[in-house]
mmCIF file of C-alpha atoms in Angstrom:
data_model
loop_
_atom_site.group_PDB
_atom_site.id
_atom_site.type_symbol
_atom_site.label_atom_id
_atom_site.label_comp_id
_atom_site.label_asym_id
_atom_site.label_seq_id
_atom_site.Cartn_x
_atom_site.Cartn_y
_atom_site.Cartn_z
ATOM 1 C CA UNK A 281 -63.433 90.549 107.935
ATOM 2 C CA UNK A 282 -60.285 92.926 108.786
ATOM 3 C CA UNK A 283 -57.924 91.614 111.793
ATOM 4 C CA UNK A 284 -56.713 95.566 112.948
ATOM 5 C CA UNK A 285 -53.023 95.333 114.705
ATOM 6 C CA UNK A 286 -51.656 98.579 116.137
ATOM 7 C CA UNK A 287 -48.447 98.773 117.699
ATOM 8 C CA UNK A 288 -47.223 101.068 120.251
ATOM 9 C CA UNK A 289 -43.248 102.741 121.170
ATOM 10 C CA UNK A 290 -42.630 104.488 124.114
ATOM 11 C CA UNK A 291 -39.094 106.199 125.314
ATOM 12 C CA UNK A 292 -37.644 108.523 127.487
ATOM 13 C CA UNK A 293 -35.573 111.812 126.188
ATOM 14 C CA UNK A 294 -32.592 113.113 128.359
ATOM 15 C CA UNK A 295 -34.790 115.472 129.305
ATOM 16 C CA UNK A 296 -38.115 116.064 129.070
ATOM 17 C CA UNK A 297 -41.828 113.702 129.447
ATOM 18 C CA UNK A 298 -41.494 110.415 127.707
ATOM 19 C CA UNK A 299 -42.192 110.585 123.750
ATOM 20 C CA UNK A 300 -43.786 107.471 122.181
ATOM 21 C CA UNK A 301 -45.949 106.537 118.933
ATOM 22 C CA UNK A 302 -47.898 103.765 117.438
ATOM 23 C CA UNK A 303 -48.638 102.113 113.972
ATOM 24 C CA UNK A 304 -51.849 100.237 113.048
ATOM 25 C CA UNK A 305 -51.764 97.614 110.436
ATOM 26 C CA UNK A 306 -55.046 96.422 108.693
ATOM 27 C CA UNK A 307 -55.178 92.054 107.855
ATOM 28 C CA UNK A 308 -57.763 91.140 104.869
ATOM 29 C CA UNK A 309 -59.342 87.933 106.419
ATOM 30 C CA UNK A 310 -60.923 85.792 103.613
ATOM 31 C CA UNK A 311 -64.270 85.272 103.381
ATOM 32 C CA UNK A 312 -65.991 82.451 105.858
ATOM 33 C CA UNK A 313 -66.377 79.534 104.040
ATOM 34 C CA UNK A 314 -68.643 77.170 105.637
ATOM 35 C CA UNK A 315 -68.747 73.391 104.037
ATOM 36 C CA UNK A 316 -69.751 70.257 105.104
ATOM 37 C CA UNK A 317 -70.900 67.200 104.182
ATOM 38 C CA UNK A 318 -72.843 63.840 105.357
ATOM 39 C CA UNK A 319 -73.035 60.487 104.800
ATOM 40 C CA UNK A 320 -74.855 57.642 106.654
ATOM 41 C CA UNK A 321 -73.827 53.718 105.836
ATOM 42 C CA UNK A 322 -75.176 50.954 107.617
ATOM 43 C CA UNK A 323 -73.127 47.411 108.192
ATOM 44 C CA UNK A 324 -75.146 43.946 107.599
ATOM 45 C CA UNK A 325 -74.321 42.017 110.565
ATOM 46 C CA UNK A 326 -74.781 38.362 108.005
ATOM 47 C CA UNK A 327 -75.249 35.816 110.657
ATOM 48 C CA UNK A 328 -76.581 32.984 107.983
ATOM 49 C CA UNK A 329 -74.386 34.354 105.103
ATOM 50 C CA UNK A 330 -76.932 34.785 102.846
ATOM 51 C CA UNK A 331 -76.095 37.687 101.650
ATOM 52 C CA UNK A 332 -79.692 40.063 102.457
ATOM 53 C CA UNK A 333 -81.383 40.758 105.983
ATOM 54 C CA UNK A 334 -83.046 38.254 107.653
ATOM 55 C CA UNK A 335 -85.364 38.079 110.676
ATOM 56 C CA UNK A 336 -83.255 38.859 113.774
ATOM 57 C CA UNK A 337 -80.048 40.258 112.299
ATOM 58 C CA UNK A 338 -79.017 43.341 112.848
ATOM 59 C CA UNK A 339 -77.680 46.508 110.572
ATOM 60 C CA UNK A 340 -74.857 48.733 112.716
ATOM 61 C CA UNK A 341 -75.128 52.130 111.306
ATOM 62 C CA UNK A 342 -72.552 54.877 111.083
ATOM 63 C CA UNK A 343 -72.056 58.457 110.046
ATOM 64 C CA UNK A 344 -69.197 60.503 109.203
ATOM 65 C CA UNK A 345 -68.759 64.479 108.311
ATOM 66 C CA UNK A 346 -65.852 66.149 106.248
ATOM 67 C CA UNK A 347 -65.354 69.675 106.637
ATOM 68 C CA UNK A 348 -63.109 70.935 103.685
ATOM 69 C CA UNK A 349 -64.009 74.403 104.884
ATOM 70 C CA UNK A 350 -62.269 77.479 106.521
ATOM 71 C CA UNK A 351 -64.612 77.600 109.589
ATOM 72 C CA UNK A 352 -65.718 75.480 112.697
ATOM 73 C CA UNK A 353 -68.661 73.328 112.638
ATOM 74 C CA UNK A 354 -69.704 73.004 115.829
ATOM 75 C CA UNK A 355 -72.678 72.166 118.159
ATOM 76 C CA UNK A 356 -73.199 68.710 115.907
ATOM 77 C CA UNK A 357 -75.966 66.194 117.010
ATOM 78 C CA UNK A 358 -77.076 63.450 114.850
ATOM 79 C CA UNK A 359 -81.084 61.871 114.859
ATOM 80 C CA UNK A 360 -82.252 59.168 113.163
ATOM 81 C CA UNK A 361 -86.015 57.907 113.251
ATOM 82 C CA UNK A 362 -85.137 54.533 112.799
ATOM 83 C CA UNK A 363 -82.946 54.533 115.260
ATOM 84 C CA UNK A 364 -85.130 55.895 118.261
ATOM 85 C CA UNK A 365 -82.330 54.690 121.189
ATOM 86 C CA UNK A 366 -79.372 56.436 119.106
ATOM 87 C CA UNK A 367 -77.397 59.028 121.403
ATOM 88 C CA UNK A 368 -74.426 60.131 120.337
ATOM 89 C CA UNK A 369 -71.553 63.240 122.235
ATOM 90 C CA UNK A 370 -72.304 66.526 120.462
ATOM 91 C CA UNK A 371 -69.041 67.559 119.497
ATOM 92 C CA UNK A 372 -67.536 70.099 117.096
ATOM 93 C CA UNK A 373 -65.552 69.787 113.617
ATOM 94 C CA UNK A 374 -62.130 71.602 112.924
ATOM 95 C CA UNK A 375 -61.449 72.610 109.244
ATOM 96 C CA UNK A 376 -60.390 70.364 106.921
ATOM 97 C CA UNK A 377 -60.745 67.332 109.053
ATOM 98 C CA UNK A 378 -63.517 64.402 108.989
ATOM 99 C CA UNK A 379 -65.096 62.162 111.992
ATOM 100 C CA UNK A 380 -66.789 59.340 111.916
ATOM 101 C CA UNK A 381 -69.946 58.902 114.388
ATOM 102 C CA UNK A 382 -70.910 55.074 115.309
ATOM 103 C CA UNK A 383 -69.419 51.928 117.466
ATOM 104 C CA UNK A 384 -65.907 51.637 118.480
ATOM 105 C CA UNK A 385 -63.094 52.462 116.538
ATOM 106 C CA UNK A 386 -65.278 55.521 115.359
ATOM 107 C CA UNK A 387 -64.045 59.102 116.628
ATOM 108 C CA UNK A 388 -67.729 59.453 118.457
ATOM 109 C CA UNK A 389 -68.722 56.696 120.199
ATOM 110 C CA UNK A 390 -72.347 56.101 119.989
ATOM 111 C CA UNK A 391 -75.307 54.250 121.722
ATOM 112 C CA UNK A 392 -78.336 53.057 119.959
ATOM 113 C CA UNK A 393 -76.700 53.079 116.670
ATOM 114 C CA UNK A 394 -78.185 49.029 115.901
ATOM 115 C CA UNK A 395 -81.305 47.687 114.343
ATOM 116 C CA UNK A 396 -82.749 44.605 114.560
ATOM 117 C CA UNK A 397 -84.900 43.376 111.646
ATOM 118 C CA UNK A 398 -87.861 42.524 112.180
ATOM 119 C CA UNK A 399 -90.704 40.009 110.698
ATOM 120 C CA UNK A 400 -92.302 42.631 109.564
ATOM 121 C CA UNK A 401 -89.546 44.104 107.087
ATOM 122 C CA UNK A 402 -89.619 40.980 105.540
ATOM 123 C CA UNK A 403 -93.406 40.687 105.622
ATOM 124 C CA UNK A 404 -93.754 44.221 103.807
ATOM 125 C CA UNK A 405 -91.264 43.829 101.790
ATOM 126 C CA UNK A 406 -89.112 46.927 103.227
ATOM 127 C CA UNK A 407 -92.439 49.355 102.295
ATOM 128 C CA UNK A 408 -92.361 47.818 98.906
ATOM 129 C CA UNK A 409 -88.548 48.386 97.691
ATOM 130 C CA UNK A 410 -86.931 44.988 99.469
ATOM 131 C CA UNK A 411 -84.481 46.951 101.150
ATOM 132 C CA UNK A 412 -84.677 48.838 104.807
ATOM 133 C CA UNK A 413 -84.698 52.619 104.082
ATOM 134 C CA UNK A 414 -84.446 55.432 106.309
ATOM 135 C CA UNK A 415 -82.894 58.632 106.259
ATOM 136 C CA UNK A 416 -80.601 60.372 108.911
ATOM 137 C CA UNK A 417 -80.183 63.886 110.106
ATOM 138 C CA UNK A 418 -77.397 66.263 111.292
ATOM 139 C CA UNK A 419 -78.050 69.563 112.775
ATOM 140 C CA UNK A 420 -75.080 71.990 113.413
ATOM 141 C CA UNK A 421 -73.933 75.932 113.263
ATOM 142 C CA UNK A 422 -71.022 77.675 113.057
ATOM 143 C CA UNK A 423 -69.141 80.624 115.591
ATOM 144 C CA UNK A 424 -70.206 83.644 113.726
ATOM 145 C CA UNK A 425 -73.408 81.900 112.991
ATOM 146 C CA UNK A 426 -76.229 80.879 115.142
ATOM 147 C CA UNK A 427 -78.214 79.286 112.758
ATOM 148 C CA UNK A 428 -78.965 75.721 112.642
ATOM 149 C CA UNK A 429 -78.225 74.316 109.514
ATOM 150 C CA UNK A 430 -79.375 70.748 108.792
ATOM 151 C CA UNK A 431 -77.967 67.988 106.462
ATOM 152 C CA UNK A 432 -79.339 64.374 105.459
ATOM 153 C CA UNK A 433 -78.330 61.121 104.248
ATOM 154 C CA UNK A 434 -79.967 57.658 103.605
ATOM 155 C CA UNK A 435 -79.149 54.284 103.471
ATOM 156 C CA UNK A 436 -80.801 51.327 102.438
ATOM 157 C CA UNK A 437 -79.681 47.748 103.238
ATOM 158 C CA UNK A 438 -81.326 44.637 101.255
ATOM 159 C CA UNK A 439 -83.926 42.114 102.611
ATOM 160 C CA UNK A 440 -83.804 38.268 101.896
ATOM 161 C CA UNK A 441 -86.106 37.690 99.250
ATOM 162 C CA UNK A 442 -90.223 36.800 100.173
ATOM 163 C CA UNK A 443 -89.949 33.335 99.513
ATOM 164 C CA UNK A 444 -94.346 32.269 100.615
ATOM 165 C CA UNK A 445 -95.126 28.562 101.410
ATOM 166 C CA UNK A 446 -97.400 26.517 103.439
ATOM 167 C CA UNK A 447 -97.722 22.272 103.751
ATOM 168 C CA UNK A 448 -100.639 20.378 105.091
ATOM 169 C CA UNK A 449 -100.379 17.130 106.229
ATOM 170 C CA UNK A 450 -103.092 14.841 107.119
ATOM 171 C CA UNK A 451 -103.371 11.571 109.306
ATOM 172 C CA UNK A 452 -106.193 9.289 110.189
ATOM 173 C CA UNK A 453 -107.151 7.677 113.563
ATOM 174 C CA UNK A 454 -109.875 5.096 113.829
ATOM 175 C CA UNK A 455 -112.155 5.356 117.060
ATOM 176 C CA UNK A 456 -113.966 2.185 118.420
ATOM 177 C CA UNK A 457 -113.791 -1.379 117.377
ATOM 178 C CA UNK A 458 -110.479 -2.858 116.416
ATOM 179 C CA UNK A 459 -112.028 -3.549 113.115
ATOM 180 C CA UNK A 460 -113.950 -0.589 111.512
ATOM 181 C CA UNK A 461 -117.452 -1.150 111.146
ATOM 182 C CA UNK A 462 -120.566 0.822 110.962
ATOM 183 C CA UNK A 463 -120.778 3.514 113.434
ATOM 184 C CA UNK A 464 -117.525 3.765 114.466
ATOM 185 C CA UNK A 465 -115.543 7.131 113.765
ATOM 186 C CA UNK A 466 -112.798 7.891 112.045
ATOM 187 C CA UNK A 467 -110.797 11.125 113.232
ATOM 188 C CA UNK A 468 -108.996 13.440 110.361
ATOM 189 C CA UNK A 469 -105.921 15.210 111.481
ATOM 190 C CA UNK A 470 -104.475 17.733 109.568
ATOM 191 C CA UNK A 471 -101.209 20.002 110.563
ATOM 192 C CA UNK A 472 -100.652 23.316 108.621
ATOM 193 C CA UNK A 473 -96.902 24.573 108.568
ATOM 194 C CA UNK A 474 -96.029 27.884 107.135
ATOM 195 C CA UNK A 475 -92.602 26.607 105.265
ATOM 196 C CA UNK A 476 -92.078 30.425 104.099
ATOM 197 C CA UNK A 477 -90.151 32.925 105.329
ATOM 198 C CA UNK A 478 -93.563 35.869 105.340
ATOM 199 C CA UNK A 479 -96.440 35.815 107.696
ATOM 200 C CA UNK A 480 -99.374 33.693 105.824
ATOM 201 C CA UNK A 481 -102.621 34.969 106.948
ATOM 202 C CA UNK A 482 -106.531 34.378 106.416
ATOM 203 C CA UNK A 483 -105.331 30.555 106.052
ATOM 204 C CA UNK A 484 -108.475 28.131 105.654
ATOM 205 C CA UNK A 485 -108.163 24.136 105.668
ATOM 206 C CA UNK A 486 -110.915 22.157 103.572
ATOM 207 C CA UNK A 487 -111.865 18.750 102.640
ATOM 208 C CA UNK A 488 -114.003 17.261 99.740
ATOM 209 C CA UNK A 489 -114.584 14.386 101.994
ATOM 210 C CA UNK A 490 -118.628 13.387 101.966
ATOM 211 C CA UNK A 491 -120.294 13.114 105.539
ATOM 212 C CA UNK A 492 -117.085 14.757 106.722
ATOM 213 C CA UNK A 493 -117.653 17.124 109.907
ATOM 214 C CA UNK A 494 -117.105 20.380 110.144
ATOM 215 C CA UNK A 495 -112.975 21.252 110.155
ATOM 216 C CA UNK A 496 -112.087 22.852 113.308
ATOM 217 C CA UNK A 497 -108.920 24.790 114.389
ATOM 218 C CA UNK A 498 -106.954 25.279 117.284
ATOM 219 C CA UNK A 499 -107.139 29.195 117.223
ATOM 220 C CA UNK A 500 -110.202 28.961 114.848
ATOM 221 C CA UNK A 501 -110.267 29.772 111.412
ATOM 222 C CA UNK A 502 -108.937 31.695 109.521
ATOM 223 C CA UNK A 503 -105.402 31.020 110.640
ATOM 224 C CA UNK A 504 -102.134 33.333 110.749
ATOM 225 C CA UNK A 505 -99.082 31.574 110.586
ATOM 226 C CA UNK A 506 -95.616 33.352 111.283
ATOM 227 C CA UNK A 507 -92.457 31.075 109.407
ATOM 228 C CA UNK A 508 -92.050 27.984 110.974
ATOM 229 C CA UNK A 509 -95.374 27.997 112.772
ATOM 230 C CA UNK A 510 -97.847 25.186 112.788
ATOM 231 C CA UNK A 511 -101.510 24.522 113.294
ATOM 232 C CA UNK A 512 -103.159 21.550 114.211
ATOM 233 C CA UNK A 513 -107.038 21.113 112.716
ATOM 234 C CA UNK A 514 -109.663 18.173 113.150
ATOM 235 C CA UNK A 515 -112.584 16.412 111.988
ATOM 236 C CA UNK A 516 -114.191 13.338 112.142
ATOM 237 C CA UNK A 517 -116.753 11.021 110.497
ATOM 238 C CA UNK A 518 -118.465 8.106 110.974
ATOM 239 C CA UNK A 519 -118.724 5.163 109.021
ATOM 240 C CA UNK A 520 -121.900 3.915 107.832
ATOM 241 C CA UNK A 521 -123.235 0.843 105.529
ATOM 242 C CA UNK A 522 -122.777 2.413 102.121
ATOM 243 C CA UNK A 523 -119.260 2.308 102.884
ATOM 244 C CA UNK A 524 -118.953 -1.104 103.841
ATOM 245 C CA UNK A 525 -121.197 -2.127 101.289
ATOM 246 C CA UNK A 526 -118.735 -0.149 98.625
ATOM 247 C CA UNK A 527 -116.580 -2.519 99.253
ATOM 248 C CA UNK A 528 -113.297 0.127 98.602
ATOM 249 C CA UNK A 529 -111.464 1.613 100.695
ATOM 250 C CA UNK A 530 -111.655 5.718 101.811
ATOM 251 C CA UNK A 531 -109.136 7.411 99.741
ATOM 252 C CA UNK A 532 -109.145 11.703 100.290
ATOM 253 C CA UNK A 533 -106.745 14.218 100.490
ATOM 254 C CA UNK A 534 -107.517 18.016 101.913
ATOM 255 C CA UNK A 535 -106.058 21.571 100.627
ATOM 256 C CA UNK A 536 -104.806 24.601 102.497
ATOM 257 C CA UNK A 537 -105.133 27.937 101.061
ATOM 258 C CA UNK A 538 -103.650 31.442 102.789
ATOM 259 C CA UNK A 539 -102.707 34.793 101.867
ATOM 260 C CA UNK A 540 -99.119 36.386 101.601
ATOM 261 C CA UNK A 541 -100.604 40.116 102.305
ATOM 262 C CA UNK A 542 -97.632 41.637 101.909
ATOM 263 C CA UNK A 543 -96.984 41.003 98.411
ATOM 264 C CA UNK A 544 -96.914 43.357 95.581
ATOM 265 C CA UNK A 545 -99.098 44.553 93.773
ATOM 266 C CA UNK A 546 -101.383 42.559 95.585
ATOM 267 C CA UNK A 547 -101.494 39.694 98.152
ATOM 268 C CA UNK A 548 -101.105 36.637 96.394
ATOM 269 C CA UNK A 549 -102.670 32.997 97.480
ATOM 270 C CA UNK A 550 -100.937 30.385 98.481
ATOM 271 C CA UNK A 551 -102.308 26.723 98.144
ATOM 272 C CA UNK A 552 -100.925 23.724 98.851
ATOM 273 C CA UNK A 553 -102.709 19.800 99.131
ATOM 274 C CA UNK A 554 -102.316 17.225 101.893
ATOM 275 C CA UNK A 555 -101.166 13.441 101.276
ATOM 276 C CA UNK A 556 -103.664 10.597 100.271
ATOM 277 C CA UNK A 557 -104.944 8.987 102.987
ATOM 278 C CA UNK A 558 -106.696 5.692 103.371
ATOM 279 C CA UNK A 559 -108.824 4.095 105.794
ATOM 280 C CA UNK A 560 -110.040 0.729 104.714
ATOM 281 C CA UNK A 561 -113.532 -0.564 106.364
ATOM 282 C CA UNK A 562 -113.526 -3.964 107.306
ATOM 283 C CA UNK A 563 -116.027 -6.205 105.067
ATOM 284 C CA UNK A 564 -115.276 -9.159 106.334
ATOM 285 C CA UNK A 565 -115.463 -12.577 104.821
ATOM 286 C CA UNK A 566 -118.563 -13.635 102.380
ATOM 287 C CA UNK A 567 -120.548 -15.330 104.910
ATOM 288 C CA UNK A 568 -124.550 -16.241 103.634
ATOM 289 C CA UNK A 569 -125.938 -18.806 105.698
ATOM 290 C CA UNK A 570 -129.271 -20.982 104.214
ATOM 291 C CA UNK A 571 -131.319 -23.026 105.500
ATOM 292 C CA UNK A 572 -134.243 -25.479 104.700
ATOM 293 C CA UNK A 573 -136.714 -26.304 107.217
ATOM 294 C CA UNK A 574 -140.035 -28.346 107.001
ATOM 295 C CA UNK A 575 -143.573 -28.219 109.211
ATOM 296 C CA UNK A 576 -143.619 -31.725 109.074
ATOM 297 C CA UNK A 577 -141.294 -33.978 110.989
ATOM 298 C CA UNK A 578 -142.903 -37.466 110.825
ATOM 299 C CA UNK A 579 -144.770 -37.570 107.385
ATOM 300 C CA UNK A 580 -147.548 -40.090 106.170
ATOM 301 C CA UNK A 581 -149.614 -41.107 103.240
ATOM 302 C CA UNK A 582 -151.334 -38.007 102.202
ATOM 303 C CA UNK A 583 -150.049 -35.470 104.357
ATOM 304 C CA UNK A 584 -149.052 -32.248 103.055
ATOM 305 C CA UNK A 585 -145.354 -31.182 103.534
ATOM 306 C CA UNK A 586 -144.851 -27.050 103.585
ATOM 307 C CA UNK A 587 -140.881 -25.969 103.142
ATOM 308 C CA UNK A 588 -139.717 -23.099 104.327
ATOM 309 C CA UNK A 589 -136.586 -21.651 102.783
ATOM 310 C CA UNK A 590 -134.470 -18.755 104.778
ATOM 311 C CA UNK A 591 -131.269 -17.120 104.287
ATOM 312 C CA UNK A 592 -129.070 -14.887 106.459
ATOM 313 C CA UNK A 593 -125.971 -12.656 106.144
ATOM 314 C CA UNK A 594 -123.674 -12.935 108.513
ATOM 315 C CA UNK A 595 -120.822 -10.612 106.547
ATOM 316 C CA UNK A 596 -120.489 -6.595 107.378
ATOM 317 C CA UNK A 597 -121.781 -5.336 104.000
ATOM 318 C CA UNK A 598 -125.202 -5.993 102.450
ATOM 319 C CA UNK A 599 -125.330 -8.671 99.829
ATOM 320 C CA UNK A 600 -127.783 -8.237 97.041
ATOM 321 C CA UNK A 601 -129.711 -10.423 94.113
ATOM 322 C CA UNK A 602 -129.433 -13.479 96.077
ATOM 323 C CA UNK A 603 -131.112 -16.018 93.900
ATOM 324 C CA UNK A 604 -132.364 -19.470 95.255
ATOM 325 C CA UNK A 605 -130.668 -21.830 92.393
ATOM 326 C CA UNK A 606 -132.968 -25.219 92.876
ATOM 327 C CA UNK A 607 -134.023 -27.747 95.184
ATOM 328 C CA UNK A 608 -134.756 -31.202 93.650
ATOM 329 C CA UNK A 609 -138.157 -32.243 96.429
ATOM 330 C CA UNK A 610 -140.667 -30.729 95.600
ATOM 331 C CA UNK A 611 -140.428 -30.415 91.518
ATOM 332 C CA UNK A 612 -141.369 -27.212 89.765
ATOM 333 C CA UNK A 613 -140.498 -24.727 92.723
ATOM 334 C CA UNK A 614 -140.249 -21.197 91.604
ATOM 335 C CA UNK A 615 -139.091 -18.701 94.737
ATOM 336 C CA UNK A 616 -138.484 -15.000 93.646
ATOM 337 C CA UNK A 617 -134.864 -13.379 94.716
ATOM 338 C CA UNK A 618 -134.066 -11.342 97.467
ATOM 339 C CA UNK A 619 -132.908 -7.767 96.016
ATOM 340 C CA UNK A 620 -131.100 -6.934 99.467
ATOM 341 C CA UNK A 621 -129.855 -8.732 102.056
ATOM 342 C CA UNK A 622 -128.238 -6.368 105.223
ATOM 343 C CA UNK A 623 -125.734 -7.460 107.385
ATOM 344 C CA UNK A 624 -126.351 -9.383 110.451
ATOM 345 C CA UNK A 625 -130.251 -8.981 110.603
ATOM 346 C CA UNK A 626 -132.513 -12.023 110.841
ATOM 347 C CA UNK A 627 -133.170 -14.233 108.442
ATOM 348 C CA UNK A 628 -135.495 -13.318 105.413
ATOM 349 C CA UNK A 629 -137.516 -16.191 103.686
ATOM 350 C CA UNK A 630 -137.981 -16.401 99.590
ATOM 351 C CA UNK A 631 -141.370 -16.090 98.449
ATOM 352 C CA UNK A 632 -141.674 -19.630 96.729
ATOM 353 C CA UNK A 633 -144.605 -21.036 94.630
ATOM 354 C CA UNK A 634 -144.696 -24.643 93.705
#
């Protein structure tokens, strides 16, 4: 470009029309010289201080454009897709100066210019990388041209680490009788707790437990679990004689098992098992009541006395082999044992010969 400068002189004679003249002078401009550049940063607001994003903090983003150049940038505006809410002046750029685009102190005060992380960065791992990517864009032209130009510029900002975990605990409540005997039922509690910091999905609760009911869940199964969430399942089952007549106690513990979907290169399963617990039936005492009866009260010479021998249980659990040991009236009486005696049912006699 030529800047073209004429000059012009104009006087009056002692006699005579005015004379006058003029000079041009031809400038060499240098060339335009249109530069720019971009950058977009983004500012960890660290409200635990540990160091990567968590859930609910928020990155403050800003941007900033030199231009070393010879020529006007103007007609600037600034779009981000992460940042749907930004809105920021469109201004104009002088040679060889810089602004910076963001919250106050910046030269362009923006709105919008935040972002709040979410459960779901930390779930997907920040699409895979850990960190919160995403890439700006400034659009702009210049006075002697009307094209829009366009520059980028990304930032990425670190997630706290996927740290997966879930707990089960389990408790056990006796229904019925103060003392637990058959038929009354025992209900199984168990609470799931995602200890993690990821979303824990397709979460199932079992138990090895025989005669145990079916496990149901508040919510149903499967469960999903965001951190810190909790689930309360239950089942119950009902005691019968083989337990009592076991003599032990109910010892069982129950597993949890989930999925961390978001982890890489696949989900990965997370398992963890519940406490013992212990529900202890009561037996009772031994308690075998015998007795001897005869059909004849007021014997004579030559009658014929006919014993009758009879035994009961009077304990919760069945006793078994019970033997009749001897009886000295009448001699040589042989009475075959009683394989099983149940609990608290009348009274069986021995089959006795002799």
């Amino acid at each position: 470009d030529i800047i073209t400068n004429t000059a012009t002189v104009t006087g009056t004679p002692p006699s005579g029309p005015n004379v006058s003249d003029n000079s041009s002078v031809d400038v060499n401009l240098p060339p335009s010289d249109a530069q720019f550049s971009f950058d977009k940063s983004g500012n960890l607001v660290d409200s635990n201080g540990s160091g990567s994003g968590s859930v609910g903090e928020q990155i403050v983003y800003s941007f900033s454009m030199e231009n070393p150049g010879n020529t006007t940038i103007t007609n600037i505006v600034i779009t981000d897709p992460l940042l749907p809410s930004l809105s920021c002046p469109t201004t104009n750029l002088l040679p060889g100066k810089t602004k910076v685009w963001g919250s106050a102190p910046a030269d362009v005060i923006c709105t919008g210019n935040t972002y709040t992380i979410t459960q779901v960065d930390i779930d997907n791992r920040g699409d895979g990388d850990g960190d919160i990517d995403n890439t700006a864009t400034t659009s702009f032209n210049t006075p002697a041209d009307s094209t829009i130009r366009t520059r980028t510029d990304s930032s990425a900002t670190p997630n706290d680490a996927p740290i997966p975990g879930l707990d089960i605990q389990k408790t056990a409540n006796k229904l019925g009788s103060q003392t637990l005997v058959v038929g009354d039922v025992i209900l199984y509690t168990f609470t799931i707790t995602n200890t993690g910091n990821v979303t824990i999905t397709d979460i199932s609760v079992s138990d090895p437990l025989p005669g145990l009911s079916t496990i149901t869940c508040t919510g149903g199964q499967p469960l999903s679990l965001a951190p810190t969430e909790s689930a309360t399942c239950a089942a119950t089952r009902t005691i019968v004689q083989a337990d009592l007549d076991a003599g032990v106690c109910i010892k069982n513990t129950a597993s949890v098992m989930g999925t961390d979907a978001g982890a890489a290169p696949g989900s990965t399963t997370i398992v963890d098992s519940s406490n013992e617990v212990e529900v202890c039936p009561d037996v009772g005492q031994p308690d075998i009541v015998f007795e001897k009866s005869a059909d004849v009260l007021n014997a004579k010479v030559g009658d014929t006395i006919t014993y009758t021998f009879t035994v009961r249980n009077d304990r919760q659990a069945t006793i078994t082999h019970v033997r009749f040991d001897n009886d000295t009236l009448p001699s040589g009486l042989v009475c075959a044992d009683i394989e099983s005696l149940p609990p608290n049912t009348r009274a069986l006699s021995f089959a006795c010969t002799g």
